[in-house]
JSON list of C-alpha atoms in Angstrom, two decimals:
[
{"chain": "A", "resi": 1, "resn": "UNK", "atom": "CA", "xyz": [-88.18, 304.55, 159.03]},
{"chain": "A", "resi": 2, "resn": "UNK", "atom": "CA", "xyz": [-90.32, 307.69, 159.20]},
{"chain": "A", "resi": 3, "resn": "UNK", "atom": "CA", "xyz": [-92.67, 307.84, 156.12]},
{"chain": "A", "resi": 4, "resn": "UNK", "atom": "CA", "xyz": [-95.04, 310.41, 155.03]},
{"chain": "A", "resi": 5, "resn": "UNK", "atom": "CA", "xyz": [-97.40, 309.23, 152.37]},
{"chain": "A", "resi": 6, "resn": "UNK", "atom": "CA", "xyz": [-99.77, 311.35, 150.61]},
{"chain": "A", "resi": 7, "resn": "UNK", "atom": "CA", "xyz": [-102.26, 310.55, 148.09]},
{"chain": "A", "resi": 8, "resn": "UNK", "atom": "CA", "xyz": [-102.70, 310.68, 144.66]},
{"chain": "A", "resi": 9, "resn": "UNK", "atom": "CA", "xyz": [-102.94, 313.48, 141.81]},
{"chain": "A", "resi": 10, "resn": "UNK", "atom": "CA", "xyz": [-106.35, 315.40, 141.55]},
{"chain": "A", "resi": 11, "resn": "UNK", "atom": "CA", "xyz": [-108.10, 317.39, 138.87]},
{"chain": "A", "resi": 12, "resn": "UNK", "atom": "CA", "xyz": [-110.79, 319.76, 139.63]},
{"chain": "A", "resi": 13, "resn": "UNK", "atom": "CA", "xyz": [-112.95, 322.91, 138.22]},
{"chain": "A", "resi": 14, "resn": "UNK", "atom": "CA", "xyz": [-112.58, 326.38, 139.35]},
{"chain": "A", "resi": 15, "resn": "UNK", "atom": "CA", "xyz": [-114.99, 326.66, 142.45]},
{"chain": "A", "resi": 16, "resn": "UNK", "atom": "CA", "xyz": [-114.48, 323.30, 143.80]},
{"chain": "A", "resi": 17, "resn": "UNK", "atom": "CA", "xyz": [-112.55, 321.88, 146.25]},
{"chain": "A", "resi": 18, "resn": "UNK", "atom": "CA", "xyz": [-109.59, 319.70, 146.95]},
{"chain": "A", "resi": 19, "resn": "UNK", "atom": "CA", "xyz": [-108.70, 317.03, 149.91]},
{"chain": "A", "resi": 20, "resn": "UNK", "atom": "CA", "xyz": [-104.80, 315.81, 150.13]},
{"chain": "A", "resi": 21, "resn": "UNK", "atom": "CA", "xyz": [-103.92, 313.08, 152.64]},
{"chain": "A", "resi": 22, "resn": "UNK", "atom": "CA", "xyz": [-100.64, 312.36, 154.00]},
{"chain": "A", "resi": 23, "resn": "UNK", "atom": "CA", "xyz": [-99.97, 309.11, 156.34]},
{"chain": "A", "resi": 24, "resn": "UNK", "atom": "CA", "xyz": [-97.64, 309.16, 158.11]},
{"chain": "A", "resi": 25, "resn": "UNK", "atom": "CA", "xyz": [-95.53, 306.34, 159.57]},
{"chain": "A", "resi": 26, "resn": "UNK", "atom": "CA", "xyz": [-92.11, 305.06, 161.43]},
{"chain": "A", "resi": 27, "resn": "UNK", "atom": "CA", "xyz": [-92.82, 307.60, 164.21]},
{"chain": "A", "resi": 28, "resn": "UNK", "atom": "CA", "xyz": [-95.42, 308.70, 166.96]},
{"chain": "A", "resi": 29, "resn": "UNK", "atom": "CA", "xyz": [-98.14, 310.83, 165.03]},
{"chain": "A", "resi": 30, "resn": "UNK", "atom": "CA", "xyz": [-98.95, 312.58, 167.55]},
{"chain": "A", "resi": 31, "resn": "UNK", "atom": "CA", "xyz": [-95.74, 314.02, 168.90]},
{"chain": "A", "resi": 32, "resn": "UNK", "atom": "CA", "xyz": [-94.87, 315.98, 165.74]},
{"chain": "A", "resi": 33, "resn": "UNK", "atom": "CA", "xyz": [-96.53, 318.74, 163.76]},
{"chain": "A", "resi": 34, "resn": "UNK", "atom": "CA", "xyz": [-97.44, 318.72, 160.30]},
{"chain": "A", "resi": 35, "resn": "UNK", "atom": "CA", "xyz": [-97.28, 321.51, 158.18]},
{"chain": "A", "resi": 36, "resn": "UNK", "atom": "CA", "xyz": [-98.18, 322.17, 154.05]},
{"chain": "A", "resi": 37, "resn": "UNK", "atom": "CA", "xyz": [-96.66, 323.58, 151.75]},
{"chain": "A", "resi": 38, "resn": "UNK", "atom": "CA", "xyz": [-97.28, 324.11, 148.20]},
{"chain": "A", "resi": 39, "resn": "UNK", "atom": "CA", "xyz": [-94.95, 324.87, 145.01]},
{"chain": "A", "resi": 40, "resn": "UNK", "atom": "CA", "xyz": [-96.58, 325.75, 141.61]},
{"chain": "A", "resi": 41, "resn": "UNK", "atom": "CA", "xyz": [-94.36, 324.72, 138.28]},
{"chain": "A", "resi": 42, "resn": "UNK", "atom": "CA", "xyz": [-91.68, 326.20, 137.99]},
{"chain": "A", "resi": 43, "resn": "UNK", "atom": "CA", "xyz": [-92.16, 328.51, 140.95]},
{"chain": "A", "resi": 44, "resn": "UNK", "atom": "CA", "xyz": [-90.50, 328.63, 144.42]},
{"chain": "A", "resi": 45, "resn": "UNK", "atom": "CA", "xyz": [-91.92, 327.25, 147.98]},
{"chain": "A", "resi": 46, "resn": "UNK", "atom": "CA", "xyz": [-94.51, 328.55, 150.02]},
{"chain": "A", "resi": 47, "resn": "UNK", "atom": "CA", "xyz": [-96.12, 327.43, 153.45]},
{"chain": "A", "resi": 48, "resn": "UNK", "atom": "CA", "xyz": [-99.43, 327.22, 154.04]},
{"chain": "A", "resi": 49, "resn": "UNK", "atom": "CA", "xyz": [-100.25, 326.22, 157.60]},
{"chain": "A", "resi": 50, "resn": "UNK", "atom": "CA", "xyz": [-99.53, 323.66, 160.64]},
{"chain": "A", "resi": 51, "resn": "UNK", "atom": "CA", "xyz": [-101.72, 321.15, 162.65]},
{"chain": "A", "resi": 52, "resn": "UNK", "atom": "CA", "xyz": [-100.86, 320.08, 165.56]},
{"chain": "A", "resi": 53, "resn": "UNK", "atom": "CA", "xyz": [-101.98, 315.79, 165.57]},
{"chain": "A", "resi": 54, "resn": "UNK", "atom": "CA", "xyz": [-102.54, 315.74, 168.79]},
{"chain": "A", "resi": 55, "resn": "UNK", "atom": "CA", "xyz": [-104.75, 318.71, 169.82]},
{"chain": "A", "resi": 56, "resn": "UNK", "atom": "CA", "xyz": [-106.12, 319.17, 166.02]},
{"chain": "A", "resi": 57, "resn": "UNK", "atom": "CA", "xyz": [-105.03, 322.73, 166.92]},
{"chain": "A", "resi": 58, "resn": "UNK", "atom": "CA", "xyz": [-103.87, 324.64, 163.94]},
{"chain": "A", "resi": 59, "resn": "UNK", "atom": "CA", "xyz": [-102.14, 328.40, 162.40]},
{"chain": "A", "resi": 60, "resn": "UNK", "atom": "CA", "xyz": [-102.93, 329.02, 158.42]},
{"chain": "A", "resi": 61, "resn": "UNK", "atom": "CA", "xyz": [-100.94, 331.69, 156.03]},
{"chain": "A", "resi": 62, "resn": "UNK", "atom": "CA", "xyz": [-103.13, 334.70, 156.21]},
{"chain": "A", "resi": 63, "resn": "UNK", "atom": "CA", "xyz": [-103.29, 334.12, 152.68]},
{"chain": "A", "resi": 64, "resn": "UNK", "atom": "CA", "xyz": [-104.98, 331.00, 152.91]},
{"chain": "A", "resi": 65, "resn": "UNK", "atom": "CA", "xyz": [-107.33, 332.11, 155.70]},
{"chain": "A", "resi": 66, "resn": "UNK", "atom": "CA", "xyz": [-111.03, 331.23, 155.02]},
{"chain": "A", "resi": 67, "resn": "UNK", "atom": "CA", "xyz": [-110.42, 328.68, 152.10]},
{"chain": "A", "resi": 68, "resn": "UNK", "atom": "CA", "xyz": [-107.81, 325.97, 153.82]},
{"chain": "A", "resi": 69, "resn": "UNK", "atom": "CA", "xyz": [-108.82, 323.38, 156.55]},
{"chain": "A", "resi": 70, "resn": "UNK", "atom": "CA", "xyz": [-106.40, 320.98, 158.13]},
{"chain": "A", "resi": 71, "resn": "UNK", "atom": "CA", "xyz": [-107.86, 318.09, 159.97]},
{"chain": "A", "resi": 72, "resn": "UNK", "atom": "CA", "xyz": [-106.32, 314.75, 160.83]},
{"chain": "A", "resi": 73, "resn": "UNK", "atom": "CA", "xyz": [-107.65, 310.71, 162.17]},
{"chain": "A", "resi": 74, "resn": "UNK", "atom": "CA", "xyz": [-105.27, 309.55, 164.72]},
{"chain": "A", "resi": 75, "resn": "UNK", "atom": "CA", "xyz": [-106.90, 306.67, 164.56]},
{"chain": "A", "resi": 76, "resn": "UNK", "atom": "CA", "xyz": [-104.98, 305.89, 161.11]},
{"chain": "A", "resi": 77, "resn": "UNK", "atom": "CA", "xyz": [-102.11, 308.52, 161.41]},
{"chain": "A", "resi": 78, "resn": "UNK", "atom": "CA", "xyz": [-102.95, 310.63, 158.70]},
{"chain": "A", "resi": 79, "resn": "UNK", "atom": "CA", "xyz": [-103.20, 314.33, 158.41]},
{"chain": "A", "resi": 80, "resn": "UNK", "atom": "CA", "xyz": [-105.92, 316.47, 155.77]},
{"chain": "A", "resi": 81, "resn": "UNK", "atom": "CA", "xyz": [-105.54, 320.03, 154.09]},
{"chain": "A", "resi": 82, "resn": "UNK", "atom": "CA", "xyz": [-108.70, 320.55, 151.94]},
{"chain": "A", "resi": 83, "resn": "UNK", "atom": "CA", "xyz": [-108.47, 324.19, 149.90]},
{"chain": "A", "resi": 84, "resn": "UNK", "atom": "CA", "xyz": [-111.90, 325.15, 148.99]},
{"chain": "A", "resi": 85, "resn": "UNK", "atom": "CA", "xyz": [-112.73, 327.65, 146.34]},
{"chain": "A", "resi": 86, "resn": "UNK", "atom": "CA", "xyz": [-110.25, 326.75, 143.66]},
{"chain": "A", "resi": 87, "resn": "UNK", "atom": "CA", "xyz": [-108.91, 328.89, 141.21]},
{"chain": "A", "resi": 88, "resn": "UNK", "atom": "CA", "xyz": [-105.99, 328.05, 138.25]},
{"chain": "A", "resi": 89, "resn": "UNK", "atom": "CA", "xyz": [-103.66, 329.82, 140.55]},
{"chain": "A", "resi": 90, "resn": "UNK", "atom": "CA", "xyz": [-103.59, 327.16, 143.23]},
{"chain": "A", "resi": 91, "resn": "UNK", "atom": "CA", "xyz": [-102.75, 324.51, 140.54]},
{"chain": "A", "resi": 92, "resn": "UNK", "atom": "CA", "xyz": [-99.77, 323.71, 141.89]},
{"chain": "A", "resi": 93, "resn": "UNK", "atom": "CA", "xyz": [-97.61, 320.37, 144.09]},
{"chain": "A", "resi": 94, "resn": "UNK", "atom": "CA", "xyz": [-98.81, 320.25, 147.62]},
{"chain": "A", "resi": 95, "resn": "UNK", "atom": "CA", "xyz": [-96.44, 318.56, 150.70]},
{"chain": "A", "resi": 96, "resn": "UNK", "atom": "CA", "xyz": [-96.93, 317.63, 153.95]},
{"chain": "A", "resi": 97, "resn": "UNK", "atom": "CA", "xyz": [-94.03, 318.19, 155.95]},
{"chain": "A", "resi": 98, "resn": "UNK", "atom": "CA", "xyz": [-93.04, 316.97, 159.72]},
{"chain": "A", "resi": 99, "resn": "UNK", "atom": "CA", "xyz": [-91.98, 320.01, 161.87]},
{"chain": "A", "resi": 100, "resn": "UNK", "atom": "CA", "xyz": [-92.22, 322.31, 164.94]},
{"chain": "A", "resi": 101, "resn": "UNK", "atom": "CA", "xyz": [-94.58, 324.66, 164.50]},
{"chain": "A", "resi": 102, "resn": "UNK", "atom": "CA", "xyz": [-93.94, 328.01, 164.40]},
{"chain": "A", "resi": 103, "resn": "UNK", "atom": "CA", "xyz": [-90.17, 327.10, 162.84]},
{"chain": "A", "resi": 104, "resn": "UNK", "atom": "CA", "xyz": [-88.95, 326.10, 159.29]},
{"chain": "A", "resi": 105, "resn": "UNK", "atom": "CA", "xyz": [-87.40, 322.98, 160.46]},
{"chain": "A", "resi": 106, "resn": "UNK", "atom": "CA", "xyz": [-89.02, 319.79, 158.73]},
{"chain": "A", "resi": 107, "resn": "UNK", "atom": "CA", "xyz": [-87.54, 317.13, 158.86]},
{"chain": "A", "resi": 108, "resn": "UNK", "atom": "CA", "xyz": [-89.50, 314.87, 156.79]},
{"chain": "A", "resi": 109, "resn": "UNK", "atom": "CA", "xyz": [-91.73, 315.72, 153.50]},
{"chain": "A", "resi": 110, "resn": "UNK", "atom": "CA", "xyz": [-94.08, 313.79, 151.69]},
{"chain": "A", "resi": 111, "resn": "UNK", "atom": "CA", "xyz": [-93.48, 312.95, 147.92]},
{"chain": "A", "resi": 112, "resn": "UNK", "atom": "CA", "xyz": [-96.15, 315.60, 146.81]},
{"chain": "A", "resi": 113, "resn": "UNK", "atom": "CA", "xyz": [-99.39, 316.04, 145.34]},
{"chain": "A", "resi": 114, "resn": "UNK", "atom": "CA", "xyz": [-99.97, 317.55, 142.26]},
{"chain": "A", "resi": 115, "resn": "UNK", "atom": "CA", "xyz": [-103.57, 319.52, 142.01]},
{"chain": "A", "resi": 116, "resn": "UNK", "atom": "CA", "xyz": [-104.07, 320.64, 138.43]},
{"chain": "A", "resi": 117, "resn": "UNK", "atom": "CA", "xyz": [-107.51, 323.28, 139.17]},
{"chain": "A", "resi": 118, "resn": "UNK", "atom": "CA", "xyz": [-108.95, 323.58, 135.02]},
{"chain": "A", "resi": 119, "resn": "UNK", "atom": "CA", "xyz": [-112.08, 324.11, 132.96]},
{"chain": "B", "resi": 1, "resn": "UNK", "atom": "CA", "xyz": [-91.58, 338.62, 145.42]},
{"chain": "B", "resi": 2, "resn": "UNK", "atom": "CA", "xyz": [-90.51, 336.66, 148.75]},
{"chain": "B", "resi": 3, "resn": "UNK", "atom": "CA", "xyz": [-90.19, 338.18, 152.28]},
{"chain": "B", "resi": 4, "resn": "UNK", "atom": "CA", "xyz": [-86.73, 336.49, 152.02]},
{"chain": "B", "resi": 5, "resn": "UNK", "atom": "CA", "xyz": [-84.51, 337.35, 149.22]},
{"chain": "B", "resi": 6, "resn": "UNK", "atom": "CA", "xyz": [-81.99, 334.96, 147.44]},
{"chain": "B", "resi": 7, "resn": "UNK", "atom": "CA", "xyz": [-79.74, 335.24, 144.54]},
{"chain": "B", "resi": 8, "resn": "UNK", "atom": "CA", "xyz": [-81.32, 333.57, 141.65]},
{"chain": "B", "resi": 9, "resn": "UNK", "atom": "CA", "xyz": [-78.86, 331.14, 140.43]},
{"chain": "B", "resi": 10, "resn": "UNK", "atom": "CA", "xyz": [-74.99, 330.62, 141.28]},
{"chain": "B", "resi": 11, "resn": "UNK", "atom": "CA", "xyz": [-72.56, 328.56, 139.55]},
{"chain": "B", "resi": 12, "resn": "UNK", "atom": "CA", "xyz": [-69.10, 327.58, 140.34]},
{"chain": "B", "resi": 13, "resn": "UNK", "atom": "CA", "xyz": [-66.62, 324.40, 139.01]},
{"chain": "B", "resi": 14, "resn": "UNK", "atom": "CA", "xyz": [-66.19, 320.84, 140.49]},
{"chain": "B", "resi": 15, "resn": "UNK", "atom": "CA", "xyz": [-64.39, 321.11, 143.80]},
{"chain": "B", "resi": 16, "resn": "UNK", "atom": "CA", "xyz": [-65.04, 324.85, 144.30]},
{"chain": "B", "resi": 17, "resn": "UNK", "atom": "CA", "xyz": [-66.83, 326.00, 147.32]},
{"chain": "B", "resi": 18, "resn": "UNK", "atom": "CA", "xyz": [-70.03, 328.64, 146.64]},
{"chain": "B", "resi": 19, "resn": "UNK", "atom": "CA", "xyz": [-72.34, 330.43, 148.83]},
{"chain": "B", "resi": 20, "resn": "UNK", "atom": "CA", "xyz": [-75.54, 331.13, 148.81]},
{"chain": "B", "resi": 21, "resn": "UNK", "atom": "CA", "xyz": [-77.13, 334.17, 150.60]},
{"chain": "B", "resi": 22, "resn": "UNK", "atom": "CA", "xyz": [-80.49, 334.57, 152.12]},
{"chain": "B", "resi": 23, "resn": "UNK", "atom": "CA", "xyz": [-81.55, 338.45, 153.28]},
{"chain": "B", "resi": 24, "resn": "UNK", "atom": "CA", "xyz": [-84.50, 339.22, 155.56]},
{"chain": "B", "resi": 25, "resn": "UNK", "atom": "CA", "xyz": [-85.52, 341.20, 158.31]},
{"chain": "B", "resi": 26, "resn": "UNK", "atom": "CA", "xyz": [-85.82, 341.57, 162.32]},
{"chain": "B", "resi": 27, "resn": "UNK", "atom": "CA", "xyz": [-88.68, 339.76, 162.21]},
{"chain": "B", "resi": 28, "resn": "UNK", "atom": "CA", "xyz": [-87.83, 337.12, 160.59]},
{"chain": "B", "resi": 29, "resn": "UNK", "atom": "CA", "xyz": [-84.32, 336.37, 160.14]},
{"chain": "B", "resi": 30, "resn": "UNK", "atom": "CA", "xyz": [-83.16, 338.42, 162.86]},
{"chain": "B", "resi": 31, "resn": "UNK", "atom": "CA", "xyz": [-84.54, 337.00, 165.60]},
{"chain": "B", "resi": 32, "resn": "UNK", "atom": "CA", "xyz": [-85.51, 333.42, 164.59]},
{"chain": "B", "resi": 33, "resn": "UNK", "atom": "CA", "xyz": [-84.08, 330.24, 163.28]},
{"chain": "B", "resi": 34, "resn": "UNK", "atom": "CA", "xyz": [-83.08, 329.79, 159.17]},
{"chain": "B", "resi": 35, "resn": "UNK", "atom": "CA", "xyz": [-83.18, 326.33, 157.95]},
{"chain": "B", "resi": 36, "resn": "UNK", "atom": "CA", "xyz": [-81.71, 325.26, 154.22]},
{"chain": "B", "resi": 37, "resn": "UNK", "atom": "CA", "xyz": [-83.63, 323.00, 151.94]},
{"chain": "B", "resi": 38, "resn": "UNK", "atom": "CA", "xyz": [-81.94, 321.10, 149.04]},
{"chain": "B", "resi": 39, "resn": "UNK", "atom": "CA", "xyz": [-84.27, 320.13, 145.69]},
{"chain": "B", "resi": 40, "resn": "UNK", "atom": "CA", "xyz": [-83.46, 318.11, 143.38]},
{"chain": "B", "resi": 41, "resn": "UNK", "atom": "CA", "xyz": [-85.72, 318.19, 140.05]},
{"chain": "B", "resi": 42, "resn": "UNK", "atom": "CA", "xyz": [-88.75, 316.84, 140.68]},
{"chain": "B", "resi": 43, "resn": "UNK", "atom": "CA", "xyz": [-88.24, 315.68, 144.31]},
{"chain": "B", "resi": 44, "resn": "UNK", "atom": "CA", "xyz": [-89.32, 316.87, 147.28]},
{"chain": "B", "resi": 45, "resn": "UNK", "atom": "CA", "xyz": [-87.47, 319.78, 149.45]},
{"chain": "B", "resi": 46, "resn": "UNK", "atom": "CA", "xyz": [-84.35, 317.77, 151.71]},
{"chain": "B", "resi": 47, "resn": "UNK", "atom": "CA", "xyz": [-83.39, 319.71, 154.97]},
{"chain": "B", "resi": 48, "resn": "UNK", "atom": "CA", "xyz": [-79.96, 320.42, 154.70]},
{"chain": "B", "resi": 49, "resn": "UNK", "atom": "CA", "xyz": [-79.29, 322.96, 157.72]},
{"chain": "B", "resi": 50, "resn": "UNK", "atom": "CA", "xyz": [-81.44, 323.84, 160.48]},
{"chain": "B", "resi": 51, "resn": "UNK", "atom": "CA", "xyz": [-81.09, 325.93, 163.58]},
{"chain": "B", "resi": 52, "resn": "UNK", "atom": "CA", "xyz": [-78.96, 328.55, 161.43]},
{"chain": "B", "resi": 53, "resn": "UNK", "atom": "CA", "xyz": [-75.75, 325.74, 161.06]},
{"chain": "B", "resi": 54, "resn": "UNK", "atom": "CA", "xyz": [-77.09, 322.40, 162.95]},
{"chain": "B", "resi": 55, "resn": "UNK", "atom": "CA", "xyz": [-76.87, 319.28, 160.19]},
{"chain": "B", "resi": 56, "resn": "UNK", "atom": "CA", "xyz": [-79.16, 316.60, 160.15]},
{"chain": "B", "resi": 57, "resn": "UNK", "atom": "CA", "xyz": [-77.71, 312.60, 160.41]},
{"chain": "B", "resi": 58, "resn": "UNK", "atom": "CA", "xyz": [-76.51, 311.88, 157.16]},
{"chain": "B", "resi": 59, "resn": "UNK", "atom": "CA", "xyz": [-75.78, 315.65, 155.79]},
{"chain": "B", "resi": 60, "resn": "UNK", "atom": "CA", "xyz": [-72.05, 315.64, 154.81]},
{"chain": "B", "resi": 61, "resn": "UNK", "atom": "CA", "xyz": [-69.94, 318.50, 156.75]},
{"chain": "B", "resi": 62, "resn": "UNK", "atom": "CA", "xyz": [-69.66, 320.04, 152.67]},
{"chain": "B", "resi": 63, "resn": "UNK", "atom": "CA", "xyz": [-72.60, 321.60, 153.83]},
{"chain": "B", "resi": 64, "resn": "UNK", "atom": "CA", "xyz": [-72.79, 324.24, 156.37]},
{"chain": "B", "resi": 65, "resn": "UNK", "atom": "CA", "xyz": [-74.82, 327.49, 157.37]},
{"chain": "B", "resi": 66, "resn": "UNK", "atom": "CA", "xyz": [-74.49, 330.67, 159.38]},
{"chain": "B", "resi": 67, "resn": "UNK", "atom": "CA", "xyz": [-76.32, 333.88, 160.06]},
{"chain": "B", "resi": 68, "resn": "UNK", "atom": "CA", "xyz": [-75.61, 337.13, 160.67]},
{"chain": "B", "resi": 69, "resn": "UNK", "atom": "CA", "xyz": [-78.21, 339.76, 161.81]},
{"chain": "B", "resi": 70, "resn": "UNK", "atom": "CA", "xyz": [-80.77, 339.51, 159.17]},
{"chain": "B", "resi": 71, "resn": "UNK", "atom": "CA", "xyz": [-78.74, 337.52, 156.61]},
{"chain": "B", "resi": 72, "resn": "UNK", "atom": "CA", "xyz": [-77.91, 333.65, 156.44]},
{"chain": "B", "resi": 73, "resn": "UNK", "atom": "CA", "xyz": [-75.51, 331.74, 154.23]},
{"chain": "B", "resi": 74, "resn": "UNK", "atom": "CA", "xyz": [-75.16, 328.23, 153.12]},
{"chain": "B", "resi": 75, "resn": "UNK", "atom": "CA", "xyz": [-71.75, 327.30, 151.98]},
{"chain": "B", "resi": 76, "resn": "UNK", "atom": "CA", "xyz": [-71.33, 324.47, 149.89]},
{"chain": "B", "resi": 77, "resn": "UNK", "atom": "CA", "xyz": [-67.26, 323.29, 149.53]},
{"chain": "B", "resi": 78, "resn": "UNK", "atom": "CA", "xyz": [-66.11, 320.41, 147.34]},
{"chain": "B", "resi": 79, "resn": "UNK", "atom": "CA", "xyz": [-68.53, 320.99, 144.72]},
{"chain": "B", "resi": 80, "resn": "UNK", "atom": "CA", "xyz": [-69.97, 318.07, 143.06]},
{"chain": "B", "resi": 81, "resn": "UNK", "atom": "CA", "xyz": [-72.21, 317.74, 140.27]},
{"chain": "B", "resi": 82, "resn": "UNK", "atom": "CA", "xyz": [-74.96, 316.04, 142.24]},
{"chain": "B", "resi": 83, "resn": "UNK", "atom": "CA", "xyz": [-75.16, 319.26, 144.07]},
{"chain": "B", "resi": 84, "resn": "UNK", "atom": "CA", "xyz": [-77.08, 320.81, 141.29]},
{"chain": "B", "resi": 85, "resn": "UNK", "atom": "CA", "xyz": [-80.53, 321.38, 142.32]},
{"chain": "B", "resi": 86, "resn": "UNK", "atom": "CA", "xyz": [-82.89, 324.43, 143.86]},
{"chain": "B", "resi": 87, "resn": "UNK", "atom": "CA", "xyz": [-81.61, 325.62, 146.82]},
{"chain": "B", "resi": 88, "resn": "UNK", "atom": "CA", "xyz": [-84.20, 327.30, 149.26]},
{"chain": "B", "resi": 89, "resn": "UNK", "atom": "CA", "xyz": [-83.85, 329.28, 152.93]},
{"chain": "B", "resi": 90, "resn": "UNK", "atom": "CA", "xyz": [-86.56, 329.52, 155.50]},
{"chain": "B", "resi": 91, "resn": "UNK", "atom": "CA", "xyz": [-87.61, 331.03, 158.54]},
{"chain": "B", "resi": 92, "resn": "UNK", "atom": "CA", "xyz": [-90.73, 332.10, 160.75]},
{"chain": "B", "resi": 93, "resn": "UNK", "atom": "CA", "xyz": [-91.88, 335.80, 160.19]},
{"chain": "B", "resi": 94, "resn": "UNK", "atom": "CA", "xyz": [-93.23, 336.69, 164.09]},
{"chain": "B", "resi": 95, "resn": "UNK", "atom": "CA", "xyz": [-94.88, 339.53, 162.86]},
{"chain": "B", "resi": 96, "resn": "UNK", "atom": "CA", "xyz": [-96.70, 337.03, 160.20]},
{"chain": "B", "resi": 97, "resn": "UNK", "atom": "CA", "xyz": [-96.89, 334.33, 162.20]},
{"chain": "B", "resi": 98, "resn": "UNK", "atom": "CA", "xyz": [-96.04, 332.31, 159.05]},
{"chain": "B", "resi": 99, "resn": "UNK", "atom": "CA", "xyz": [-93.25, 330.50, 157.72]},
{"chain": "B", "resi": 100, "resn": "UNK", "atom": "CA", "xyz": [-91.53, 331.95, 155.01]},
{"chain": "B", "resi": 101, "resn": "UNK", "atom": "CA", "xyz": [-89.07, 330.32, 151.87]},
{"chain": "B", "resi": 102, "resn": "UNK", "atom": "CA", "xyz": [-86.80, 332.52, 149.95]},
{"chain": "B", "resi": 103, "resn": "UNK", "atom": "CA", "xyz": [-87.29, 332.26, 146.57]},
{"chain": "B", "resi": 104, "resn": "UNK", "atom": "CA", "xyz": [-84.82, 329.65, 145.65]},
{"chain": "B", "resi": 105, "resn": "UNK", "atom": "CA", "xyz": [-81.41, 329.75, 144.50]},
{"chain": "B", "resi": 106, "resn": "UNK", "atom": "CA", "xyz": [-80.35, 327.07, 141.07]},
{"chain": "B", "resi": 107, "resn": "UNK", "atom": "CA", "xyz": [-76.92, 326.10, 141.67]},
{"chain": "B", "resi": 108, "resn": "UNK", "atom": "CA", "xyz": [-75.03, 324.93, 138.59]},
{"chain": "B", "resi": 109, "resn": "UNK", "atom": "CA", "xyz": [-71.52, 322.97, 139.33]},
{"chain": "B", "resi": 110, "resn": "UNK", "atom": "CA", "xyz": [-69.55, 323.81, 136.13]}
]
């Protein structure tokens, strides 16, 4: 069965950065795009970017331009969004999420990763 | 304040049917596909609908979605009270090239 498995809670200052991982499994990593999305407490969904597995090639939310990288190892079929530059706004639960890009269809999510950014 | 606007919370009784509406523009809405997410408290966003009314294996036909011109609905019939949860649209923006979420609807089953 498909899987996407991301790693585990983080805590980090204001000015650092942050590295999620999501492995994914059950299905051809390659053939599928992941995307990220994040949703602070309380607060409502919002997408961040896509990477395409195979060709590493990738489209970011304007708003995240300059501070988000997504990267991924085929090798062990797992997919990276470090956000750089942290501030107590991005505290929030970050996905991975299987899907065409360019579309809101996704299939699959991971269970989340909750990045708490405090002094 | 999201690109795509939703009602902030319905409600309706056990059995009842409700829908849930999701507004946006030409380009977003208008002129590509809407898909429906279902969350449940703490859990992670479920795909309900995609390609405006196409349900995934395992979706129960209570559960169905159209669109309109800028606008899409989810209906929900036979209301149940495991339906509660956050209830979210989304699209691509072409102008944006981004995806976009509404800002969630709460459904409460009476």
């Amino acid at each position: 069965q498909v899987q996407l498995v991301q790693s585990g809670a983080e805590v980090k200052k204001p000015g650092a950065s942050v590295k999620v991982s999501c492995k994914a499994s059950g299905y051809t990593f390659t053939s599928y795009d992941i995307n990220w999305v994040r949703q602070a407490t309380g607060q409502g969904l919002e997408w961040m970017g896509w990477m395409n597995p195979n060709s590493g090639n990738t489209g970011y939310a304007q708003k995240f331009q300059g501070r988000v990288t997504m990267t991924r190892n085929t090798s062990i079929s797992t997919a990276y969004m470090e956000l750089s530059s942290l501030r107590s706004e991005d505290t929030a639960v970050y996905y991975c999420a299987r899907g065409p890009r360019k579309s809101s269809r996704f299939d699959y999510w991971g269970q989340g990763t909750l990045v708490t950014v405090s002094s | 304040q999201s690109v795509l606007t939703q009602p902030p919370s319905v409600s309706a009784a056990p059995g009842q049917k409700v829908t849930i509406s999701c507004s946006g523009s030409s380009s977003n809405i208008g002129n590509n596909y809407v898909s429906w997410y279902q969350q449940l408290p703490g859990t992670a966003p479920k795909l309900l609908i995609y390609d405006n009314n196409k349900r995934p294996s395992g979706i129960p036909d209570r559960f169905s979605g159209s669109k309109s011109g800028t606008s899409a609905t989810l209906g929900i019939t036979g209301l149940q009270t495991g339906d509660e949860a956050d209830y979210y649209c989304g699209t691509w923006d072409s102008s944006l090239s981004a995806g976009l979420f509404g800002g969630g609807t709460k459904l409460t089953v009476l």
